CSV table of C-alpha atoms in Angstrom, one decimal:
chain,number,residue,atom,x,y,z
A,1,UNK,CA,5.9,6.2,33.8
A,2,UNK,CA,6.3,2.8,35.5
A,3,UNK,CA,5.5,-0.4,33.8
A,4,UNK,CA,3.1,-2.8,35.4
A,5,UNK,CA,3.5,-5.3,32.6
A,6,UNK,CA,2.7,-8.9,33.3
A,7,UNK,CA,4.1,-11.9,31.3
A,8,UNK,CA,1.5,-13.3,28.9
A,9,UNK,CA,1.0,-16.8,27.6
A,10,UNK,CA,-1.4,-17.8,24.9
A,11,UNK,CA,-3.5,-20.6,26.2
A,12,UNK,CA,-6.7,-21.3,24.3
A,13,UNK,CA,-9.2,-23.3,26.3
A,14,UNK,CA,-9.9,-26.9,25.1
A,15,UNK,CA,-13.6,-26.0,24.9
A,16,UNK,CA,-12.9,-23.3,22.4
A,17,UNK,CA,-10.9,-25.7,20.2
A,18,UNK,CA,-13.7,-28.2,20.4
A,19,UNK,CA,-16.3,-25.6,19.4
A,20,UNK,CA,-14.2,-24.5,16.5
A,21,UNK,CA,-13.9,-28.1,15.3
A,22,UNK,CA,-17.7,-28.6,15.5
A,23,UNK,CA,-18.3,-25.4,13.5
A,24,UNK,CA,-15.8,-26.5,10.8
A,25,UNK,CA,-17.5,-29.9,10.6
A,26,UNK,CA,-20.9,-28.2,10.1
A,27,UNK,CA,-19.7,-25.7,7.5
A,28,UNK,CA,-22.0,-25.0,4.6
A,29,UNK,CA,-20.3,-23.8,1.4
A,30,UNK,CA,-21.8,-21.6,-1.3
A,31,UNK,CA,-21.9,-22.6,-5.0
A,32,UNK,CA,-19.5,-21.1,-7.5
A,33,UNK,CA,-19.6,-20.1,-11.2
A,34,UNK,CA,-17.6,-22.1,-13.7
A,35,UNK,CA,-14.0,-20.9,-14.1
A,36,UNK,CA,-14.5,-18.1,-11.6
A,37,UNK,CA,-11.0,-18.2,-10.3
A,38,UNK,CA,-10.3,-15.2,-8.1
A,39,UNK,CA,-12.5,-12.8,-10.0
A,40,UNK,CA,-15.4,-13.2,-7.7
A,41,UNK,CA,-13.4,-13.6,-4.4
A,42,UNK,CA,-11.7,-16.4,-2.6
A,43,UNK,CA,-12.1,-19.6,-4.8
A,44,UNK,CA,-14.3,-22.4,-3.4
A,45,UNK,CA,-11.6,-25.0,-3.9
A,46,UNK,CA,-9.1,-23.1,-1.8
A,47,UNK,CA,-11.6,-22.4,1.0
A,48,UNK,CA,-12.6,-26.1,1.1
A,49,UNK,CA,-8.9,-27.2,1.2
A,50,UNK,CA,-8.0,-24.7,4.0
A,51,UNK,CA,-11.1,-25.6,6.0
A,52,UNK,CA,-10.2,-29.3,5.8
A,53,UNK,CA,-6.6,-28.5,6.9
A,54,UNK,CA,-7.9,-26.4,9.8
A,55,UNK,CA,-10.2,-29.2,10.9
A,56,UNK,CA,-8.0,-32.3,10.3
A,57,UNK,CA,-4.4,-31.4,10.1
A,58,UNK,CA,-3.5,-28.1,11.7
A,59,UNK,CA,-2.0,-28.5,15.2
A,60,UNK,CA,-3.0,-25.4,17.2
A,61,UNK,CA,-1.2,-26.6,20.3
A,62,UNK,CA,2.0,-26.9,18.4
A,63,UNK,CA,1.6,-23.4,17.0
A,64,UNK,CA,0.6,-22.1,20.4
A,65,UNK,CA,3.8,-23.5,21.9
A,66,UNK,CA,5.9,-21.8,19.2
A,67,UNK,CA,4.1,-18.5,19.7
A,68,UNK,CA,4.8,-18.6,23.4
A,69,UNK,CA,8.5,-18.7,22.8
A,70,UNK,CA,8.1,-15.0,21.9
A,71,UNK,CA,8.3,-12.8,25.0
A,72,UNK,CA,4.8,-11.4,25.4
A,73,UNK,CA,3.2,-9.2,28.1
A,74,UNK,CA,0.1,-7.3,28.9
A,75,UNK,CA,-0.2,-3.9,30.7
A,76,UNK,CA,-3.0,-1.5,31.4
A,77,UNK,CA,-2.9,1.8,29.5
A,78,UNK,CA,-5.2,4.7,30.6
A,79,UNK,CA,-6.6,6.4,27.5
A,80,UNK,CA,-8.1,9.8,27.8
A,81,UNK,CA,-11.9,9.5,27.6
A,82,UNK,CA,-11.9,5.7,27.3
A,83,UNK,CA,-10.6,4.5,30.6
A,84,UNK,CA,-8.1,1.7,31.0
A,85,UNK,CA,-7.3,-0.8,28.2
A,86,UNK,CA,-5.3,-4.0,28.8
A,87,UNK,CA,-2.8,-4.1,26.0
A,88,UNK,CA,-0.9,-7.1,24.7
A,89,UNK,CA,2.5,-6.7,23.3
A,90,UNK,CA,5.8,-8.4,22.3
A,91,UNK,CA,8.9,-7.0,24.0
A,92,UNK,CA,12.1,-8.6,22.6
A,93,UNK,CA,15.2,-6.9,24.1
A,94,UNK,CA,18.6,-7.0,22.6
A,95,UNK,CA,21.7,-7.9,24.7
A,96,UNK,CA,23.2,-4.6,23.4
A,97,UNK,CA,22.8,-2.1,26.2
A,98,UNK,CA,22.6,0.9,23.9
A,99,UNK,CA,20.1,-0.8,21.5
A,100,UNK,CA,17.6,1.5,19.8
A,101,UNK,CA,14.0,1.2,21.1
A,102,UNK,CA,11.8,0.4,18.1
A,103,UNK,CA,8.0,0.4,18.1
A,104,UNK,CA,6.6,-2.0,15.4
A,105,UNK,CA,2.9,-1.6,14.5
A,106,UNK,CA,0.8,-4.0,12.5
A,107,UNK,CA,-2.4,-3.4,10.5
A,108,UNK,CA,-5.4,-5.3,9.2
A,109,UNK,CA,-5.6,-8.1,8.5
A,110,UNK,CA,-2.3,-8.4,10.3
A,111,UNK,CA,-1.4,-9.0,13.9
A,112,UNK,CA,1.5,-9.1,16.3
A,113,UNK,CA,3.1,-12.2,14.7
A,114,UNK,CA,4.1,-10.1,11.7
A,115,UNK,CA,7.1,-9.1,13.7
A,116,UNK,CA,8.2,-12.7,14.5
A,117,UNK,CA,10.8,-13.1,11.7
A,118,UNK,CA,12.2,-9.6,12.4
A,119,UNK,CA,13.0,-10.3,16.0
A,120,UNK,CA,16.2,-12.4,15.7
A,121,UNK,CA,17.5,-10.1,13.0
A,122,UNK,CA,16.9,-6.8,14.7
A,123,UNK,CA,18.0,-7.8,18.1
A,124,UNK,CA,21.3,-9.4,16.9
A,125,UNK,CA,24.6,-8.0,18.0
A,126,UNK,CA,27.3,-6.9,15.6
A,127,UNK,CA,29.8,-4.1,15.2
A,128,UNK,CA,28.6,-3.8,11.6
A,129,UNK,CA,25.0,-2.8,12.3
A,130,UNK,CA,22.8,-1.4,15.0
A,131,UNK,CA,20.7,-3.5,17.3
A,132,UNK,CA,17.2,-2.8,18.5
A,133,UNK,CA,14.9,-3.4,21.5
A,134,UNK,CA,11.6,-4.3,19.7
A,135,UNK,CA,8.1,-3.6,21.0
A,136,UNK,CA,5.2,-4.9,19.0
A,137,UNK,CA,1.7,-4.3,20.4
A,138,UNK,CA,-1.5,-5.9,19.4
A,139,UNK,CA,-3.7,-3.0,18.4
A,140,UNK,CA,-6.7,-2.4,20.7
A,141,UNK,CA,-9.4,-4.9,19.5
A,142,UNK,CA,-6.8,-7.1,17.8
A,143,UNK,CA,-5.1,-10.2,19.0
A,144,UNK,CA,-5.0,-10.4,22.7
A,145,UNK,CA,-5.5,-6.7,23.4
A,146,UNK,CA,-8.7,-5.4,25.0
A,147,UNK,CA,-11.0,-3.6,22.7
A,148,UNK,CA,-12.5,-0.1,23.3
A,149,UNK,CA,-16.1,-0.3,24.5
A,150,UNK,CA,-17.1,3.2,23.3
A,151,UNK,CA,-17.3,4.8,19.8
A,152,UNK,CA,-14.8,7.3,18.7
A,153,UNK,CA,-11.5,5.4,19.3
A,154,UNK,CA,-9.4,6.8,16.4
A,155,UNK,CA,-6.0,8.2,15.5
A,156,UNK,CA,-5.2,10.2,18.6
A,157,UNK,CA,-6.2,7.4,20.9
A,158,UNK,CA,-4.1,4.8,19.1
A,159,UNK,CA,-1.2,7.2,19.2
A,160,UNK,CA,-1.8,7.7,22.9
A,161,UNK,CA,-1.7,4.0,23.6
A,162,UNK,CA,1.6,3.5,21.6
A,163,UNK,CA,3.3,6.4,23.3
A,164,UNK,CA,2.2,5.5,26.8
A,165,UNK,CA,3.2,1.9,26.3
A,166,UNK,CA,6.7,3.0,25.2
A,167,UNK,CA,7.0,5.4,28.1
A,168,UNK,CA,5.9,2.7,30.6
A,169,UNK,CA,8.8,0.5,29.4
A,170,UNK,CA,11.3,3.3,30.0
A,171,UNK,CA,11.6,4.3,26.4
A,172,UNK,CA,11.2,8.1,26.5
A,173,UNK,CA,12.7,8.3,23.0
A,174,UNK,CA,12.2,5.7,20.3
A,175,UNK,CA,11.9,5.0,16.6
A,176,UNK,CA,8.9,3.6,14.7
A,177,UNK,CA,8.1,1.1,11.9
A,178,UNK,CA,4.8,0.2,10.3
A,179,UNK,CA,2.8,-0.6,7.2
A,180,UNK,CA,-0.9,-0.7,6.5
A,181,UNK,CA,-2.6,0.7,9.6
A,182,UNK,CA,0.8,0.7,11.1
A,183,UNK,CA,1.8,3.3,8.6
A,184,UNK,CA,-1.4,5.4,8.9
A,185,UNK,CA,-1.2,5.3,12.7
A,186,UNK,CA,2.4,6.2,12.4
A,187,UNK,CA,1.5,9.5,10.7
A,188,UNK,CA,-0.9,10.2,13.6
A,189,UNK,CA,1.7,9.2,16.3
A,190,UNK,CA,4.5,11.3,14.7
A,191,UNK,CA,2.0,14.3,14.4
A,192,UNK,CA,1.4,14.1,18.1
A,193,UNK,CA,4.6,12.8,19.6
A,194,UNK,CA,7.2,13.5,17.0
A,195,UNK,CA,10.6,15.0,18.1
A,196,UNK,CA,9.8,14.8,21.8
A,197,UNK,CA,9.4,11.0,21.8
A,198,UNK,CA,9.3,9.6,18.2
A,199,UNK,CA,12.8,10.5,16.8
A,200,UNK,CA,12.5,8.8,13.4
A,201,UNK,CA,10.4,6.3,11.5
A,202,UNK,CA,10.3,4.0,8.5
A,203,UNK,CA,7.2,3.1,6.5
A,204,UNK,CA,6.8,0.2,4.1
A,205,UNK,CA,3.5,1.7,2.8
A,206,UNK,CA,4.4,5.3,2.3
A,207,UNK,CA,1.1,6.7,1.1
A,208,UNK,CA,-0.7,9.9,1.9
A,209,UNK,CA,-3.6,12.1,0.7
A,210,UNK,CA,-3.9,12.7,-3.0
A,211,UNK,CA,-2.0,16.0,-3.7
A,212,UNK,CA,-3.8,19.1,-4.8
A,213,UNK,CA,-2.7,22.2,-6.7
A,214,UNK,CA,-3.0,24.2,-3.5
A,215,UNK,CA,-1.4,21.9,-0.9
A,216,UNK,CA,1.4,20.3,-3.0
A,217,UNK,CA,1.5,22.0,-6.4
A,218,UNK,CA,4.7,20.4,-7.7
A,219,UNK,CA,3.7,16.9,-6.8
A,220,UNK,CA,0.2,17.6,-8.2
A,221,UNK,CA,1.6,18.8,-11.5
A,222,UNK,CA,3.9,15.8,-11.7
A,223,UNK,CA,0.8,13.7,-12.2
A,224,UNK,CA,0.4,15.2,-15.7
A,225,UNK,CA,3.7,13.8,-16.7
A,226,UNK,CA,2.6,10.2,-16.2
A,227,UNK,CA,2.3,9.4,-20.0
A,228,UNK,CA,6.0,10.1,-20.3
A,229,UNK,CA,7.1,8.4,-17.0
A,230,UNK,CA,6.6,4.6,-16.9
A,231,UNK,CA,7.2,4.2,-13.2
A,232,UNK,CA,4.8,7.0,-12.3
A,233,UNK,CA,2.2,5.7,-14.7
A,234,UNK,CA,2.6,2.2,-13.2
A,235,UNK,CA,2.1,3.5,-9.6
A,236,UNK,CA,-1.0,5.5,-10.6
A,237,UNK,CA,-2.4,2.4,-12.4
A,238,UNK,CA,-1.7,0.3,-9.3
A,239,UNK,CA,-3.6,2.7,-7.1
A,240,UNK,CA,-6.6,2.9,-9.4
A,241,UNK,CA,-6.7,-0.9,-9.7
A,242,UNK,CA,-6.8,-1.3,-6.0
A,243,UNK,CA,-9.6,1.3,-5.6
A,244,UNK,CA,-11.7,-0.2,-8.4
A,245,UNK,CA,-11.2,-3.9,-7.8
A,246,UNK,CA,-9.9,-4.5,-4.3
A,247,UNK,CA,-11.3,-1.9,-1.9
A,248,UNK,CA,-14.8,-3.2,-1.3
A,249,UNK,CA,-13.9,-4.6,2.1
A,250,UNK,CA,-12.7,-1.1,3.1
A,251,UNK,CA,-16.1,0.5,2.3
A,252,UNK,CA,-18.0,-2.2,4.1
A,253,UNK,CA,-15.9,-2.1,7.2
A,254,UNK,CA,-15.9,1.7,7.2
A,255,UNK,CA,-19.7,1.9,7.1
A,256,UNK,CA,-21.2,-1.3,8.6
A,257,UNK,CA,-18.6,-3.2,10.6
A,258,UNK,CA,-21.2,-4.6,12.9
A,259,UNK,CA,-23.1,-6.2,10.0
A,260,UNK,CA,-20.1,-8.1,8.7
A,261,UNK,CA,-19.1,-8.8,12.3
A,262,UNK,CA,-21.8,-11.3,12.8
A,263,UNK,CA,-20.5,-13.5,10.0
A,264,UNK,CA,-16.8,-13.2,11.1
A,265,UNK,CA,-17.7,-14.0,14.8
A,266,UNK,CA,-19.9,-16.9,14.1
A,267,UNK,CA,-18.4,-18.6,11.1
A,268,UNK,CA,-14.7,-19.7,11.0
A,269,UNK,CA,-15.1,-20.4,7.3
A,270,UNK,CA,-16.5,-17.0,6.7
A,271,UNK,CA,-13.5,-15.5,8.6
A,272,UNK,CA,-11.1,-17.7,6.7
A,273,UNK,CA,-12.4,-16.6,3.3
A,274,UNK,CA,-12.6,-12.9,4.2
A,275,UNK,CA,-9.0,-12.7,5.4
A,276,UNK,CA,-7.3,-15.3,3.2
A,277,UNK,CA,-8.3,-13.3,0.1
A,278,UNK,CA,-6.3,-10.4,1.4
A,279,UNK,CA,-3.3,-12.6,2.4
A,280,UNK,CA,-3.1,-14.2,-1.1
A,281,UNK,CA,-3.7,-11.0,-3.1
A,282,UNK,CA,-1.5,-8.6,-1.1
A,283,UNK,CA,1.8,-10.5,-1.3
A,284,UNK,CA,4.5,-10.6,-4.0
A,285,UNK,CA,4.4,-14.3,-4.9
A,286,UNK,CA,5.0,-15.3,-1.3
A,287,UNK,CA,4.6,-19.1,-1.0
A,288,UNK,CA,2.1,-19.3,1.8
A,289,UNK,CA,1.8,-22.7,3.4
A,290,UNK,CA,-1.6,-23.9,4.7
A,291,UNK,CA,-0.2,-23.9,8.2
A,292,UNK,CA,0.8,-20.3,7.9
A,293,UNK,CA,-2.6,-19.2,6.6
A,294,UNK,CA,-4.5,-21.1,9.3
A,295,UNK,CA,-2.3,-19.9,12.1
A,296,UNK,CA,-2.8,-16.3,10.9
A,297,UNK,CA,-6.6,-16.8,10.8
A,298,UNK,CA,-6.6,-18.6,14.2
A,299,UNK,CA,-5.1,-15.5,15.9
A,300,UNK,CA,-8.3,-13.6,14.8
A,301,UNK,CA,-10.6,-16.5,15.7
A,302,UNK,CA,-9.2,-16.8,19.2
A,303,UNK,CA,-8.7,-13.1,19.7
A,304,UNK,CA,-9.6,-11.6,23.0
A,305,UNK,CA,-12.4,-9.4,21.7
A,306,UNK,CA,-13.4,-11.6,18.8
A,307,UNK,CA,-12.7,-11.1,15.1
A,308,UNK,CA,-15.4,-8.4,14.6
A,309,UNK,CA,-13.7,-5.9,16.8
A,310,UNK,CA,-10.8,-5.5,14.5
A,311,UNK,CA,-12.9,-4.2,11.6
A,312,UNK,CA,-14.2,-1.1,13.6
A,313,UNK,CA,-10.9,0.7,13.0
A,314,UNK,CA,-12.1,1.5,9.5
A,315,UNK,CA,-15.3,3.1,10.8
A,316,UNK,CA,-13.6,5.1,13.6
A,317,UNK,CA,-10.7,6.3,11.5
A,318,UNK,CA,-13.0,7.7,8.8
A,319,UNK,CA,-16.1,8.6,10.9
A,320,UNK,CA,-18.1,6.2,8.8
A,321,UNK,CA,-16.3,7.2,5.6
A,322,UNK,CA,-16.8,10.9,6.2
A,323,UNK,CA,-13.2,11.7,5.7
A,324,UNK,CA,-9.9,10.0,4.9
A,325,UNK,CA,-7.7,8.2,7.4
A,326,UNK,CA,-5.2,11.0,7.7
A,327,UNK,CA,-7.7,13.5,9.3
A,328,UNK,CA,-5.8,15.6,11.9
A,329,UNK,CA,-2.3,14.8,10.7
A,330,UNK,CA,0.3,17.0,9.2
A,331,UNK,CA,3.8,17.1,7.7
A,332,UNK,CA,6.6,16.9,10.3
A,333,UNK,CA,10.3,17.3,10.2
A,334,UNK,CA,10.9,14.1,12.1
A,335,UNK,CA,13.3,12.0,10.0
A,336,UNK,CA,11.3,9.7,7.8
A,337,UNK,CA,12.2,6.7,5.6
A,338,UNK,CA,10.2,5.1,2.8
A,339,UNK,CA,10.7,1.5,1.8
A,340,UNK,CA,9.1,0.7,-1.6
A,341,UNK,CA,8.1,-3.0,-2.3
A,342,UNK,CA,6.9,-3.9,-5.8
A,343,UNK,CA,4.0,-6.1,-4.7
A,344,UNK,CA,2.4,-3.5,-2.4
A,345,UNK,CA,-1.2,-3.2,-3.6
A,346,UNK,CA,-1.5,0.4,-2.3
A,347,UNK,CA,1.5,1.6,-4.3
A,348,UNK,CA,1.4,5.3,-5.0
A,349,UNK,CA,4.0,7.6,-6.8
A,350,UNK,CA,7.2,7.7,-4.8
A,351,UNK,CA,7.2,11.5,-4.7
A,352,UNK,CA,4.2,11.4,-2.4
A,353,UNK,CA,6.5,10.3,0.4
A,354,UNK,CA,7.6,13.9,0.6
A,355,UNK,CA,4.1,14.9,1.8
A,356,UNK,CA,4.4,12.7,4.9
A,357,UNK,CA,7.6,14.1,6.5
A,358,UNK,CA,11.2,15.0,6.1
A,359,UNK,CA,12.3,12.2,3.8
A,360,UNK,CA,15.9,11.2,4.7
A,361,UNK,CA,16.0,7.6,3.5
A,362,UNK,CA,14.4,5.8,0.6
A,363,UNK,CA,14.8,2.2,-0.8
A,364,UNK,CA,13.3,0.3,-3.7
A,365,UNK,CA,13.3,-3.5,-3.4
A,366,UNK,CA,13.1,-6.1,-6.1
A,367,UNK,CA,10.7,-8.4,-4.2
A,368,UNK,CA,8.1,-8.1,-1.4
A,369,UNK,CA,4.5,-7.0,-1.0
A,370,UNK,CA,2.1,-5.7,1.6
A,371,UNK,CA,3.4,-7.8,4.5
A,372,UNK,CA,7.0,-6.9,4.1
A,373,UNK,CA,8.1,-7.9,7.6
A,374,UNK,CA,6.7,-11.4,7.0
A,375,UNK,CA,7.7,-11.7,3.3
A,376,UNK,CA,11.1,-10.0,3.2
A,377,UNK,CA,12.3,-9.6,6.8
A,378,UNK,CA,15.9,-9.3,5.8
A,379,UNK,CA,15.1,-6.5,3.4
A,380,UNK,CA,13.0,-4.5,5.9
A,381,UNK,CA,15.6,-5.0,8.7
A,382,UNK,CA,18.3,-3.9,6.3
A,383,UNK,CA,16.4,-0.6,5.8
A,384,UNK,CA,16.2,0.0,9.5
A,385,UNK,CA,19.9,-0.7,9.9
A,386,UNK,CA,20.9,1.5,7.0
A,387,UNK,CA,18.6,4.4,8.2
A,388,UNK,CA,19.5,4.3,11.9
A,389,UNK,CA,23.0,2.8,11.7
A,390,UNK,CA,26.4,4.5,11.6
A,391,UNK,CA,26.6,6.6,8.5
A,392,UNK,CA,22.9,6.5,8.0
A,393,UNK,CA,20.7,9.7,7.8
A,394,UNK,CA,19.1,9.1,11.1
A,395,UNK,CA,22.0,7.7,13.1
A,396,UNK,CA,22.0,8.7,16.7
A,397,UNK,CA,18.5,10.2,16.8
A,398,UNK,CA,17.7,8.5,20.1
A,399,UNK,CA,19.8,10.1,22.8
A,400,UNK,CA,22.4,7.7,24.2
A,401,UNK,CA,21.0,4.7,22.2
A,402,UNK,CA,22.8,4.4,18.9
A,403,UNK,CA,22.4,0.6,18.7
A,404,UNK,CA,26.1,-0.4,19.2
């Protein structure tokens, strides 16, 4: 395939900035119960502080200038049954000729800037570790990518976009990294394009379906040893805690994304509260600055399709909560790596990684949460280097591109 990629520059119109400022000035806040803290959702005090910062202190033009230092492009990808979609992506090439092509995929409420801190690390040149050419697309409907206009855009379509993007850039073989939806869509991508194109992959959220006695008897029976296994017990408790106390957004976005979409599209404060809650709760004591939070939210507010479009992935990937997000996937023998971070809210027993693919690499970190690339970029980059570097279990999987 030939790439028709065009350089892309973020340039939010002044009129959009002025409209945002007016909306922030006119914001109406709800009341709050005494000593509510985080028990009822994002605290009023935090939302008011962040709203004031967005309105009076945050410099979007300064942030925009820094974002534009990252090499960004757009290209048209033809998706079977959905026509052409204009896809936005980061493409940071290494100076190393034989660098390994790496596809990095974000999730929700993430975006392409999750890869920012990884870029200088992964593309650096050294005889001691491999170097990578990094491609990080904005998912369709996220950031500055065009959104699908028809229902039914799910796992196979996302995988088609990813693979065609890499092929258009001349990367017929590549490796993959993702967490959140990046992990889930990774399972779909490897199911469809594993071995031929995807030669290996690393997940920082290595989860899969709950094992059953018939599909994975040994892993299923392991669950009964939890009372005698503190780590297993902790992982199970973490998964239950997320399901019972933190998964309401999933059910809402999987069943009525259009309904919540009106609030997200019309109210910057509503969008701020909705996403900031996830940012604060999903990290491992990461010291968010107000500028980081507001820049993160601003990518959604100024996104090409609007912030509501990003929520539809939950509906489409589950057919309105009809089935789980792994429908249509299977175990593959593509070399797979699992990076475990202690602050990951969707932490499941480590043994479940074996249900995803041929587990050849595994790491357990002392710090880091859901946004590993943003919180602990050195750790995540280290995993990629160890897995795909010399002496690693997936060294040389990409023909003629060993990273050195």
